[in-house]
Coordinates of C-alpha atoms in Angstrom, one line a residue:
Chain A
M175 CA -6.2 -15.4 27.5
D176 CA -6.8 -15.8 23.9
Q177 CA -9.7 -13.4 23.9
M178 CA -8.3 -11.0 26.4
F179 CA -8.5 -7.8 24.3
V180 CA -11.9 -8.8 22.8
N181 CA -13.3 -9.4 26.3
L182 CA -11.8 -6.1 27.5
K183 CA -13.7 -4.3 24.9
K184 CA -16.9 -6.2 25.5
A185 CA -16.7 -5.5 29.3
L186 CA -16.2 -1.8 28.5
L187 CA -19.2 -1.7 26.1
D188 CA -21.3 -3.8 28.6
S189 CA -20.6 -1.3 31.4
L190 CA -21.6 1.6 29.1
A191 CA -24.8 -0.2 27.9
P192 CA -27.2 0.9 30.6
F193 CA -26.4 4.5 30.2
L194 CA -26.4 4.8 26.4
P195 CA -29.0 4.1 23.7
M196 CA -28.2 1.3 21.2
E197 CA -26.7 3.7 18.6
G198 CA -24.5 5.1 21.3
V199 CA -23.0 1.7 22.1
A200 CA -22.3 1.0 18.5
F201 CA -20.8 4.4 18.1
V202 CA -18.5 3.8 21.2
S203 CA -17.6 0.4 19.8
V204 CA -16.3 2.1 16.6
V205 CA -14.5 4.8 18.5
V206 CA -12.7 2.1 20.7
S207 CA -11.5 0.3 17.6
I208 CA -10.4 3.5 15.9
S209 CA -8.6 4.8 19.0
A210 CA -6.9 1.4 19.5
I211 CA -5.5 1.6 16.1
A212 CA -4.7 5.4 16.3
V213 CA -2.7 4.7 19.5
F214 CA -1.1 1.5 18.4
G215 CA 0.1 2.7 15.1
P216 CA 2.3 5.7 16.2
F217 CA 3.4 3.8 19.3
T218 CA 4.7 0.9 17.2
M219 CA 6.4 3.5 15.0
M220 CA 8.1 5.0 18.0
Y221 CA 9.5 1.8 19.3
L222 CA 10.4 0.5 15.8
T223 CA 12.8 3.4 15.4
W224 CA 14.3 2.4 18.8
F225 CA 14.4 -1.2 17.7
E226 CA 16.1 -0.4 14.4
R227 CA 18.7 1.9 16.0
K228 CA 19.6 -0.8 18.6
L229 CA 19.6 -3.5 16.1
V230 CA 21.7 -1.8 13.4
G231 CA 23.9 -0.6 16.2
R232 CA 24.5 -4.3 17.3
I233 CA 25.2 -5.3 13.6
Q234 CA 27.7 -2.5 13.4
N235 CA 29.3 -3.5 16.6
R236 CA 27.9 -0.4 18.5
I237 CA 25.6 -0.2 21.4
G238 CA 23.0 2.1 20.0
P239 CA 20.9 4.6 22.0
N240 CA 21.6 4.0 25.8
R241 CA 21.5 7.5 27.5
V242 CA 17.7 8.2 27.9
G243 CA 16.2 5.6 30.2
I244 CA 17.2 1.9 30.7
F245 CA 18.5 0.6 27.4
G246 CA 17.6 3.9 25.8
L247 CA 14.0 3.0 26.1
L248 CA 12.9 6.6 26.5
Q249 CA 14.8 7.7 23.4
P250 CA 11.7 7.7 21.1
I251 CA 10.0 10.1 23.5
A252 CA 13.0 12.4 23.7
D253 CA 13.1 12.3 19.9
G254 CA 9.4 13.2 19.7
I255 CA 10.0 16.2 21.9
K256 CA 12.9 17.2 19.8
M257 CA 11.1 17.0 16.6
L258 CA 8.2 19.0 18.0
T259 CA 10.3 21.8 19.2
K260 CA 12.4 22.1 16.0
E261 CA 12.0 24.9 13.7
D262 CA 9.8 24.2 10.8
I263 CA 11.6 25.3 7.6
V264 CA 9.7 25.7 4.3
P265 CA 11.8 26.7 1.2
T266 CA 11.1 30.1 -0.3
G267 CA 9.9 28.7 -3.7
A268 CA 7.9 25.9 -2.3
D269 CA 4.3 25.4 -2.8
R270 CA 3.3 26.0 0.8
V271 CA -0.1 24.4 0.9
V272 CA 0.9 21.2 -0.8
H273 CA 4.2 21.1 1.0
F274 CA 2.2 21.1 4.3
L275 CA -0.4 18.6 3.1
A276 CA 2.0 16.0 1.8
P277 CA 3.2 14.6 5.1
V278 CA -0.3 14.7 6.6
V279 CA -1.8 12.8 3.6
V280 CA 0.9 10.1 3.7
V281 CA 0.0 9.1 7.2
I282 CA -3.7 8.5 6.3
P283 CA -3.2 5.4 4.1
A284 CA -0.5 4.1 6.6
L285 CA -3.1 4.2 9.4
L286 CA -6.1 3.2 7.3
V287 CA -4.5 -0.3 6.4
F288 CA -4.3 -1.2 10.0
S289 CA -8.1 -1.6 9.9
V290 CA -8.2 -4.8 8.0
I291 CA -5.3 -6.5 9.7
P292 CA -6.4 -9.4 12.0
F293 CA -4.3 -8.9 15.1
G294 CA -5.8 -12.0 16.7
R295 CA -8.9 -14.2 16.7
N296 CA -11.8 -11.8 16.5
M297 CA -9.4 -8.8 16.7
V298 CA -9.9 -7.1 13.4
A299 CA -11.3 -3.6 13.2
V300 CA -13.3 -4.2 10.1
D301 CA -13.6 -7.6 8.5
L302 CA -14.0 -6.3 5.0
N303 CA -15.0 -8.9 2.4
V304 CA -12.5 -7.2 0.0
G305 CA -10.0 -6.5 2.8
L306 CA -7.0 -7.6 0.8
I307 CA -7.7 -5.4 -2.3
F308 CA -8.5 -2.7 0.3
F309 CA -5.0 -3.0 1.7
I310 CA -3.4 -2.8 -1.7
A311 CA -5.6 0.0 -3.0
V312 CA -5.1 2.2 0.1
S313 CA -1.3 1.6 0.2
A314 CA -1.1 2.5 -3.5
T315 CA -2.2 6.1 -2.7
T316 CA 1.0 6.6 -0.8
T317 CA 2.7 7.3 -4.1
I318 CA 0.6 10.4 -4.6
A319 CA 1.5 11.8 -1.2
I320 CA 5.2 11.2 -1.9
F321 CA 4.8 12.9 -5.2
M322 CA 3.1 15.9 -3.6
G323 CA 6.0 16.2 -1.2
S324 CA 8.6 16.0 -3.8
W325 CA 7.0 18.3 -6.2
A326 CA 6.1 20.9 -3.7
S327 CA 9.6 21.2 -2.3
R328 CA 10.9 22.7 -5.6
N329 CA 14.2 21.0 -5.1
K330 CA 15.9 18.9 -7.7
F331 CA 16.9 16.2 -5.3
S332 CA 13.3 16.0 -4.0
L333 CA 12.0 15.8 -7.5
L334 CA 14.5 13.1 -8.5
G335 CA 13.5 11.2 -5.4
G336 CA 9.9 11.5 -6.2
M337 CA 10.3 10.1 -9.7
R338 CA 12.4 7.2 -8.6
T339 CA 9.6 6.6 -5.9
V340 CA 7.0 6.4 -8.5
A341 CA 9.1 4.2 -10.9
Q342 CA 9.8 1.8 -8.1
L343 CA 6.5 1.7 -6.4
V344 CA 4.6 1.2 -9.7
S345 CA 6.9 -1.6 -10.8
Y346 CA 6.8 -3.4 -7.5
E347 CA 3.0 -3.3 -7.1
V348 CA 2.6 -5.6 -10.0
P349 CA 4.4 -8.7 -8.7
M350 CA 3.1 -7.7 -5.2
I351 CA -0.5 -8.0 -6.3
L352 CA 0.2 -11.2 -8.3
S353 CA 1.9 -12.8 -5.5
L354 CA -1.0 -12.5 -3.1
V355 CA -3.2 -14.3 -5.7
P356 CA -2.1 -17.8 -4.5
A357 CA -3.4 -17.1 -1.0
V358 CA -6.7 -15.8 -2.4
L359 CA -7.0 -18.9 -4.6
A360 CA -6.3 -21.2 -1.7
A361 CA -8.6 -19.5 0.7
G362 CA -11.3 -18.7 -1.8
S363 CA -11.9 -15.3 -0.2
L364 CA -10.5 -11.8 -0.3
S365 CA -11.1 -11.2 3.4
T366 CA -8.0 -11.2 5.5
V367 CA -9.8 -13.1 8.4
D368 CA -10.9 -15.9 6.0
I369 CA -7.5 -16.3 4.7
V370 CA -6.1 -16.7 8.2
E371 CA -9.0 -19.1 9.1
A372 CA -8.1 -21.2 5.9
Q373 CA -4.6 -21.9 7.5
G374 CA -6.0 -23.2 10.7
G375 CA -5.6 -27.0 10.2
W376 CA -2.8 -29.2 11.7
N377 CA -3.1 -27.7 15.1
G378 CA -2.8 -24.2 13.8
L379 CA 0.3 -25.1 11.8
K380 CA -1.2 -25.5 8.2
W381 CA 0.3 -22.3 6.9
F382 CA 0.5 -21.6 3.3
V383 CA 4.3 -21.1 3.5
F384 CA 4.7 -24.9 4.0
T385 CA 3.6 -25.6 0.4
P386 CA 6.0 -25.1 -2.5
W387 CA 3.8 -22.4 -4.1
G388 CA 3.2 -20.7 -0.7
L389 CA 6.9 -20.5 -0.1
V390 CA 7.6 -18.9 -3.5
A391 CA 4.7 -16.4 -3.0
F392 CA 5.8 -15.6 0.5
F393 CA 9.3 -14.7 -0.6
L394 CA 7.9 -12.7 -3.6
F395 CA 5.4 -10.8 -1.5
Y396 CA 7.9 -10.0 1.2
L397 CA 10.5 -8.7 -1.2
C398 CA 8.0 -6.5 -3.0
G399 CA 6.7 -5.4 0.4
V400 CA 10.2 -4.3 1.4
A401 CA 10.4 -2.5 -1.9
E402 CA 7.0 -0.8 -1.3
C403 CA 8.3 0.5 2.1
N404 CA 11.3 2.1 0.3
R405 CA 13.7 0.2 2.7
T406 CA 17.2 -0.9 2.0
P407 CA 18.2 -2.6 -0.4
F408 CA 15.4 -0.9 -2.3
D409 CA 15.9 2.6 -1.0
I410 CA 16.8 4.4 -4.1
P411 CA 14.0 7.0 -3.5
E412 CA 15.9 8.3 -0.6
A413 CA 19.3 7.2 -1.3
E414 CA 21.5 9.3 1.1
S415 CA 24.7 9.1 -0.8
E416 CA 23.1 10.1 -4.2
I417 CA 20.2 12.5 -3.8
V418 CA 20.5 13.8 -0.1
A419 CA 17.3 12.3 1.3
G420 CA 15.1 12.1 -1.8
F421 CA 11.6 13.3 -1.5
H422 CA 11.9 14.4 2.1
T423 CA 15.0 16.5 1.6
E424 CA 13.2 19.8 2.4
Y425 CA 11.3 18.6 5.4
S426 CA 12.2 19.3 9.0
G427 CA 10.7 19.0 12.4
M428 CA 7.4 17.3 12.9
K429 CA 6.7 17.1 9.2
F430 CA 9.8 15.0 8.8
A431 CA 8.7 12.9 11.7
L432 CA 5.4 12.3 9.9
W433 CA 7.2 11.0 6.9
Y434 CA 9.1 8.6 9.1
M435 CA 6.0 7.6 10.9
A436 CA 4.4 6.6 7.7
E437 CA 7.5 4.6 6.6
F438 CA 7.7 2.7 9.9
M439 CA 4.0 2.0 10.1
N440 CA 4.3 0.6 6.5
V441 CA 7.1 -1.6 7.6
F442 CA 4.8 -3.0 10.3
T443 CA 1.7 -3.3 8.2
V444 CA 3.5 -5.0 5.3
S445 CA 5.1 -7.5 7.7
A446 CA 1.8 -8.0 9.3
L447 CA 0.1 -8.7 6.0
T448 CA 2.9 -11.1 4.9
A449 CA 2.3 -13.0 8.2
T450 CA -1.4 -13.0 7.6
L451 CA -1.2 -14.3 4.1
Y452 CA 1.4 -16.9 4.2
L453 CA 2.6 -17.5 7.8
G454 CA -0.9 -18.2 9.2
G455 CA -1.6 -14.9 10.8
Y456 CA -2.8 -15.5 14.3
Q457 CA -2.8 -19.3 13.9
G458 CA -0.4 -21.4 16.1
P459 CA -0.3 -23.9 18.8
L460 CA -0.2 -23.2 22.6
L461 CA 0.3 -19.4 22.7
P462 CA -2.7 -17.0 22.5
S463 CA -3.5 -15.9 18.9
W464 CA -2.4 -12.2 19.3
A465 CA 1.0 -13.4 20.7
W466 CA 1.5 -15.5 17.6
F467 CA 0.6 -12.7 15.3
M468 CA 3.0 -10.3 17.0
I469 CA 5.8 -12.9 17.1
K470 CA 5.5 -13.5 13.3
T471 CA 5.2 -9.9 12.5
Y472 CA 8.2 -8.8 14.6
A473 CA 10.2 -11.6 13.1
L474 CA 9.6 -10.2 9.7
V475 CA 10.3 -6.6 10.9
F476 CA 13.5 -7.9 12.3
V477 CA 14.5 -9.4 8.9
M478 CA 13.8 -6.1 7.2
M479 CA 16.1 -4.4 9.7
W480 CA 18.7 -7.1 9.2
F481 CA 18.5 -6.4 5.5
R482 CA 19.3 -2.7 6.2
G483 CA 22.3 -3.6 8.3
T484 CA 23.7 -6.1 5.7
L485 CA 22.8 -5.4 2.1
P486 CA 24.0 -2.5 -0.1
R487 CA 21.6 -0.5 -2.2
L488 CA 20.6 -1.8 -5.6
R489 CA 21.3 0.2 -8.8
V490 CA 18.2 1.6 -10.5
D491 CA 18.6 -0.8 -13.5
Q492 CA 19.1 -3.7 -11.2
L493 CA 15.9 -2.8 -9.3
M494 CA 13.8 -2.6 -12.4
G495 CA 15.3 -5.7 -13.8
L496 CA 14.6 -7.6 -10.6
A497 CA 10.9 -6.5 -10.7
W498 CA 10.1 -7.0 -14.3
K499 CA 12.4 -9.8 -15.4
F500 CA 12.5 -12.0 -12.4
L501 CA 9.7 -11.3 -9.9
L502 CA 6.9 -10.8 -12.3
P503 CA 7.3 -14.0 -14.5
L504 CA 8.0 -16.0 -11.4
A505 CA 4.7 -14.7 -9.8
L506 CA 2.7 -15.5 -12.9
I507 CA 4.1 -19.1 -13.0
N508 CA 3.4 -19.5 -9.3
I509 CA -0.3 -18.6 -9.9
L510 CA -0.4 -21.4 -12.5
V511 CA 1.2 -23.9 -10.1
T512 CA -1.1 -22.9 -7.3
S513 CA -4.2 -23.6 -9.4
A514 CA -2.6 -27.0 -10.7
W515 CA -2.0 -27.9 -7.1
Y516 CA -5.8 -28.1 -6.5
F517 CA -6.4 -30.2 -9.6
I518 CA -3.7 -32.9 -9.3
P519 CA -4.7 -35.9 -7.1
G520 CA -2.3 -37.2 -4.5
L521 CA 0.1 -35.3 -2.3
A522 CA 3.3 -36.9 -3.8
L523 CA 2.3 -36.1 -7.3
R524 CA 1.4 -32.6 -6.3
L525 CA 4.6 -31.9 -4.6
A526 CA 6.6 -33.4 -7.4
V527 CA 4.9 -31.4 -10.1
S528 CA 4.9 -28.1 -8.4
I529 CA 8.5 -28.4 -7.2
A530 CA 9.6 -29.4 -10.7
I531 CA 7.9 -26.5 -12.3
L532 CA 8.9 -23.9 -9.8
G533 CA 12.4 -25.2 -9.6
A534 CA 12.9 -25.2 -13.3
S535 CA 11.5 -21.7 -13.8
F536 CA 13.5 -20.4 -11.0
W537 CA 16.7 -21.8 -12.5
G538 CA 15.6 -20.7 -15.9
L539 CA 15.0 -17.1 -14.9
V540 CA 18.3 -16.9 -12.9
T541 CA 20.2 -18.1 -16.0
L542 CA 18.4 -15.8 -18.3
N543 CA 19.0 -12.8 -16.0
R544 CA 22.7 -13.4 -15.4
P545 CA 24.6 -10.3 -16.2
F546 CA 27.3 -10.5 -18.8
V547 CA 30.7 -10.7 -17.0
P548 CA 33.8 -11.1 -19.2
E549 CA 35.8 -14.0 -18.0
K550 CA 39.2 -12.4 -17.8
R551 CA 39.8 -8.7 -17.6
I552 CA 42.9 -7.4 -19.3
Y553 CA 44.5 -4.4 -17.9
E554 CA 46.8 -2.4 -20.2
F555 CA 49.1 0.2 -18.6
A556 CA 49.9 3.3 -20.4
E557 CA 53.5 3.7 -21.0
Chain B
M292 CA -32.5 7.6 14.6
T293 CA -29.6 9.8 15.6
L294 CA -27.3 7.4 13.8
E295 CA -29.3 7.8 10.7
I296 CA -29.1 11.6 10.8
F297 CA -25.4 11.3 11.4
A298 CA -24.9 9.1 8.4
K299 CA -26.9 11.5 6.2
I300 CA -24.8 14.5 7.4
S301 CA -21.6 12.6 6.7
V302 CA -22.7 11.5 3.3
Y303 CA -23.9 15.0 2.2
S304 CA -20.6 16.5 3.4
V305 CA -18.6 14.0 1.4
L306 CA -20.7 14.9 -1.5
A307 CA -20.1 18.6 -1.0
L308 CA -16.4 18.1 -0.6
S309 CA -16.1 16.1 -3.8
L310 CA -18.1 18.7 -5.6
V311 CA -15.7 21.4 -4.3
A312 CA -12.7 19.2 -5.3
A313 CA -14.3 18.8 -8.8
L314 CA -14.7 22.6 -9.2
G315 CA -11.0 22.9 -8.2
V316 CA -10.1 20.6 -11.0
V317 CA -11.6 23.0 -13.5
L318 CA -10.6 26.3 -11.7
F319 CA -7.1 25.9 -10.5
P320 CA -4.5 27.6 -12.7
S321 CA -1.7 25.2 -11.9
I322 CA -2.3 21.8 -13.6
F323 CA -0.6 19.9 -10.7
H324 CA -3.1 21.4 -8.2
A325 CA -5.9 20.4 -10.6
A326 CA -4.7 16.8 -10.7
L327 CA -4.5 16.7 -6.9
C328 CA -8.2 18.0 -6.7
L329 CA -9.1 15.3 -9.1
V330 CA -7.6 12.8 -6.6
G331 CA -9.9 14.3 -3.9
A332 CA -12.9 14.1 -6.1
L333 CA -12.2 10.4 -7.0
V334 CA -11.7 9.5 -3.3
G335 CA -15.0 11.2 -2.5
V336 CA -16.8 9.1 -5.0
A337 CA -15.1 6.1 -3.5
I338 CA -16.4 7.0 0.0
L339 CA -19.9 7.3 -1.5
Y340 CA -19.7 3.8 -2.9
I341 CA -18.6 2.5 0.6
A342 CA -21.6 4.4 2.1
L343 CA -23.8 2.5 -0.6
H344 CA -22.4 -0.9 0.6
A345 CA -20.4 -1.3 -2.7
E346 CA -17.1 -2.0 -1.0
F347 CA -15.6 -3.8 -4.1
I348 CA -16.4 -0.9 -6.5
A349 CA -15.1 1.5 -4.0
V350 CA -11.8 -0.3 -3.5
V351 CA -11.3 -0.8 -7.2
Q352 CA -12.1 2.9 -7.8
I353 CA -9.3 3.8 -5.4
L354 CA -6.9 1.1 -6.8
L355 CA -7.4 2.1 -10.5
Y356 CA -8.2 5.7 -10.5
V357 CA -6.2 7.0 -7.5
G358 CA -3.5 4.4 -7.4
A359 CA -2.9 3.9 -11.2
V360 CA -4.4 6.5 -13.4
M361 CA -3.7 9.6 -11.2
T362 CA -0.1 8.4 -10.6
L363 CA 0.3 8.2 -14.4
V364 CA -1.4 11.7 -14.9
I365 CA 0.9 13.3 -12.3
F366 CA 3.9 11.6 -13.8
A367 CA 3.0 12.9 -17.3
I368 CA 2.7 16.4 -15.8
M369 CA 6.1 16.2 -14.2
L370 CA 7.8 14.9 -17.3
T371 CA 6.2 17.5 -19.6
H372 CA 8.2 20.6 -20.1
R373 CA 6.7 23.7 -18.5
I374 CA 3.1 22.4 -18.4
G375 CA 3.0 23.1 -14.6
D376 CA 3.5 26.8 -15.4
Q377 CA 1.0 29.1 -13.7
T378 CA 0.9 31.3 -16.8
I379 CA -1.0 29.0 -19.1
P380 CA -4.4 30.8 -19.5
Q381 CA -7.5 29.1 -18.1
A382 CA -10.1 30.3 -20.5
N383 CA -10.3 31.2 -24.2
K384 CA -12.7 33.4 -26.3
Q385 CA -15.3 30.6 -26.6
S386 CA -16.6 30.8 -23.1
L387 CA -20.0 32.2 -24.0
P388 CA -21.0 29.4 -26.5
A389 CA -19.6 26.9 -24.0
L390 CA -21.7 28.3 -21.3
L391 CA -24.8 28.3 -23.5
S392 CA -24.4 24.7 -24.5
L393 CA -23.6 23.8 -20.9
A394 CA -26.9 25.4 -19.9
C395 CA -28.8 23.4 -22.5
F396 CA -27.2 20.2 -21.3
V397 CA -28.0 20.9 -17.7
G398 CA -31.6 21.8 -18.5
L399 CA -31.9 18.5 -20.4
L400 CA -30.4 16.4 -17.7
G401 CA -32.6 18.2 -15.1
S402 CA -35.8 17.6 -17.0
L403 CA -34.8 13.9 -17.3
F404 CA -34.1 13.7 -13.6
L405 CA -37.5 15.2 -12.7
K406 CA -39.4 12.9 -15.2
T407 CA -37.6 9.6 -14.1
K408 CA -39.3 7.7 -11.3
W409 CA -36.6 6.5 -9.0
P410 CA -37.5 3.0 -7.8
V411 CA -36.3 2.3 -4.3
G412 CA -35.7 -1.3 -3.7
P413 CA -34.7 -3.1 -0.5
A414 CA -31.1 -2.4 0.4
H415 CA -28.6 -5.1 -0.8
T416 CA -26.2 -5.3 2.1
E417 CA -25.1 -8.9 1.3
P418 CA -21.3 -8.7 0.7
V419 CA -20.0 -9.8 -2.6
S420 CA -17.7 -12.9 -2.3
A421 CA -14.7 -13.6 -4.3
F422 CA -16.4 -16.7 -5.7
V423 CA -19.3 -14.7 -7.1
L424 CA -16.9 -12.1 -8.5
G425 CA -14.8 -14.6 -10.2
K426 CA -17.9 -16.4 -11.7
A427 CA -19.2 -13.1 -12.9
L428 CA -15.9 -11.9 -14.5
L429 CA -15.1 -15.2 -16.2
G430 CA -18.7 -16.3 -17.0
E431 CA -21.2 -13.6 -17.7
Y432 CA -18.9 -10.8 -18.4
V433 CA -16.0 -12.8 -20.0
F434 CA -16.2 -10.9 -23.3
P435 CA -15.5 -7.4 -22.0
F436 CA -13.0 -8.9 -19.6
E437 CA -11.0 -10.5 -22.4
V438 CA -11.4 -7.3 -24.6
V439 CA -9.8 -5.2 -21.8
S440 CA -7.0 -7.7 -21.4
V441 CA -6.2 -7.5 -25.2
I442 CA -6.3 -3.8 -25.1
L443 CA -3.9 -3.8 -22.1
I444 CA -1.6 -6.1 -23.9
A445 CA -1.7 -3.9 -26.9
G446 CA -0.8 -0.9 -24.8
L447 CA 2.0 -2.6 -23.1
I448 CA 3.5 -3.8 -26.4
G449 CA 3.0 -0.3 -28.0
A450 CA 4.8 1.3 -25.0
V451 CA 7.7 -1.1 -25.4
V452 CA 7.9 -0.4 -29.2
I453 CA 7.8 3.4 -28.7
A454 CA 10.4 3.2 -25.9
R455 CA 12.8 1.2 -27.9
K456 CA 15.3 3.1 -29.9
D457 CA 17.2 1.1 -32.3

């Protein structure tokens, strides 16, 4: 059961082996992995849109999509057909080539990062020894695609959205990278599979999140991940009430769908990476490994959608302040605490020291960042 | 055997594409398009690194050049007044001397290439572990590493000083 999908692929390759030369089998093996990802990514995106609409509907005391299929399960397919048949509008002044390329380019990094995510035991497309930096590097290129789209649209709202995107993504990348350092320190490797394997003790429950530094790093990484996906409450790049739709204002039809596909696939991959780094990835008792991975990932996806249904949007200065004045110092302190954890002897002392340092710095940062609020407001009426 | 030919074809096509992109950097009239071509050329180089089994360098290339430097370049282009205009001329009157010096340089490089014996060692396909990387960065190469950190800090402080308006 645990190795179901791995055995499936093996059986397929074994059945092809008599007919093909060695290289052919290797090639088919690569093609199988690639097509699994290429199907899984967009399919996940389709049903994430359905899931989000249902969930946000529930939060807002509505039912959500319920017309197409049972529980509206065919809604994503209907949406897809609608998107394909819609008129594709390009503004007159737009840079046509770049305008066309931008939504195509943005999907590439979103799909590429799937390749280093361990979906289960032995279920990773490429076990890259620098998998973690690969994920960060490839997802960093999303910025350029968003910029291309916003610039090529020749629209003020698009351009504003693009500038906001860059400011936000560049700021949140710094604490994001710093908050994955604790996991790398603890596992001693940059490979995603090794990091998951390092969390295998205690019957598959020795997750990094159960240590003080792991808990802090988990929250930091997850928050930065939400910001990297441009989702509420960090959605100022596409704030509907301020700049229409931000960078994708001038997109319609399938191009718009591609922007959305990239965003939802990013939601999935960021949740998956958070689960991999701090929630033990596919480790867990009883259930097969891929089931554990999916449960953890979808729980994190659910929290992201819950955020969207609950939290209002941050202001630009609050957003920047959160990244630079709160998340960044806390991430730096957390790296120190993680290294100290491995040098202090005895569990009790370790726990005491790290909780003390982290608690004190958390409290200190919250106090230092508290905005100035006058105690009593005096209203004077004009007479 | 077929796989080897396939690998060769793909490597050469990546090379050709990055050369085309590099040409685009020089020839495009719009500076934004030139910047996008530069992104393409840098990604092409990163793919070459991967083909040479230097995954770490490839990933760092993408992270630093495409993710950070190019974002900064494009941001600078967008914030600079009218630099994205198509009317800015691409060439000036000194193209002939430039061409001559370029020809000299290419000749020199070519003669060097022909003279050099390129030693072909056994392929190092051993992946670099995080442990080895850390040892190298904070052991053998600690001096350049620290110099880079100091320069970065200086840059950060400088940016804050410039941005602050008292």
